[in-house]
C-alpha atoms as a printed R data frame, in Angstrom:
   type eleno elety resid chain resno       x       y       z
1  ATOM     1    CA   UNK     A     1   4.108   4.892  -8.064
2  ATOM     2    CA   UNK     A     2   1.411   2.839  -9.655
3  ATOM     3    CA   UNK     A     3   3.012   3.443 -12.917
4  ATOM     4    CA   UNK     A     4   6.371   1.900 -12.027
5  ATOM     5    CA   UNK     A     5   4.652  -1.051 -10.699
6  ATOM     6    CA   UNK     A     6   2.883  -1.617 -13.869
7  ATOM     7    CA   UNK     A     7   5.864  -1.080 -15.907
8  ATOM     8    CA   UNK     A     8   7.738  -3.678 -13.814
9  ATOM     9    CA   UNK     A     9   4.999  -6.205 -14.161
10 ATOM    10    CA   UNK     A    10   4.756  -5.718 -17.796
11 ATOM    11    CA   UNK     A    11   8.494  -6.129 -18.139
12 ATOM    12    CA   UNK     A    12  10.624  -9.491 -18.578
13 ATOM    13    CA   UNK     A    13  11.989  -9.102 -15.281
14 ATOM    14    CA   UNK     A    14   8.489 -10.072 -13.689
15 ATOM    15    CA   UNK     A    15   8.410 -13.388 -15.370
16 ATOM    16    CA   UNK     A    16   8.871 -15.372 -12.275
17 ATOM    17    CA   UNK     A    17   6.137 -13.486 -10.083
18 ATOM    18    CA   UNK     A    18   3.167 -15.642 -10.109
19 ATOM    19    CA   UNK     A    19   0.319 -15.438  -7.268
20 ATOM    20    CA   UNK     A    20   1.905 -12.485  -5.499
21 ATOM    21    CA   UNK     A    21   0.388  -9.348  -3.989
22 ATOM    22    CA   UNK     A    22   2.331  -6.119  -4.678
23 ATOM    23    CA   UNK     A    23   1.501  -3.392  -2.318
24 ATOM    24    CA   UNK     A    24   1.667  -0.055  -3.708
25 ATOM    25    CA   UNK     A    25   1.079   2.224  -0.682
26 ATOM    26    CA   UNK     A    26   4.325   4.466  -0.354
27 ATOM    27    CA   UNK     A    27   5.986   1.855   1.677
28 ATOM    28    CA   UNK     A    28   3.525   1.749   4.514
29 ATOM    29    CA   UNK     A    29   2.914  -1.861   4.323
30 ATOM    30    CA   UNK     A    30   6.632  -2.589   4.523
31 ATOM    31    CA   UNK     A    31   7.158  -0.144   7.567
32 ATOM    32    CA   UNK     A    32   4.364  -1.786   9.401
33 ATOM    33    CA   UNK     A    33   2.557   1.532  10.023
34 ATOM    34    CA   UNK     A    34  -0.227   1.245  12.790
35 ATOM    35    CA   UNK     A    35  -3.508   2.492  12.300
36 ATOM    36    CA   UNK     A    36  -2.731   4.982  15.049
37 ATOM    37    CA   UNK     A    37  -0.154   6.759  12.970
38 ATOM    38    CA   UNK     A    38  -0.342  10.337  12.163
39 ATOM    39    CA   UNK     A    39  -0.063   9.164   8.477
40 ATOM    40    CA   UNK     A    40  -3.962   8.523   8.832
41 ATOM    41    CA   UNK     A    41  -5.108  11.478  10.830
42 ATOM    42    CA   UNK     A    42  -7.229  12.531   7.864
43 ATOM    43    CA   UNK     A    43  -8.907   9.117   7.439
44 ATOM    44    CA   UNK     A    44 -11.529   9.672  10.349
45 ATOM    45    CA   UNK     A    45 -11.990   7.776  13.457
46 ATOM    46    CA   UNK     A    46 -15.300   6.033  13.786
47 ATOM    47    CA   UNK     A    47 -14.936   6.038  17.649
48 ATOM    48    CA   UNK     A    48 -14.467   9.784  17.679
49 ATOM    49    CA   UNK     A    49 -17.482  10.273  15.182
50 ATOM    50    CA   UNK     A    50 -19.939   8.166  17.460
51 ATOM    51    CA   UNK     A    51 -20.449   5.429  14.903
């Protein structure tokens, strides 16, 4: 996924992109996945760990 973005940014097709943020996160940013999503179940929860 990162390689595809790098290849695009190095190509002439990206010549009009200036000052943009390109998210490489398997589409999670575009889908609006919340922090309580099962996707983040292995990330650890500070509240449950007593932090």
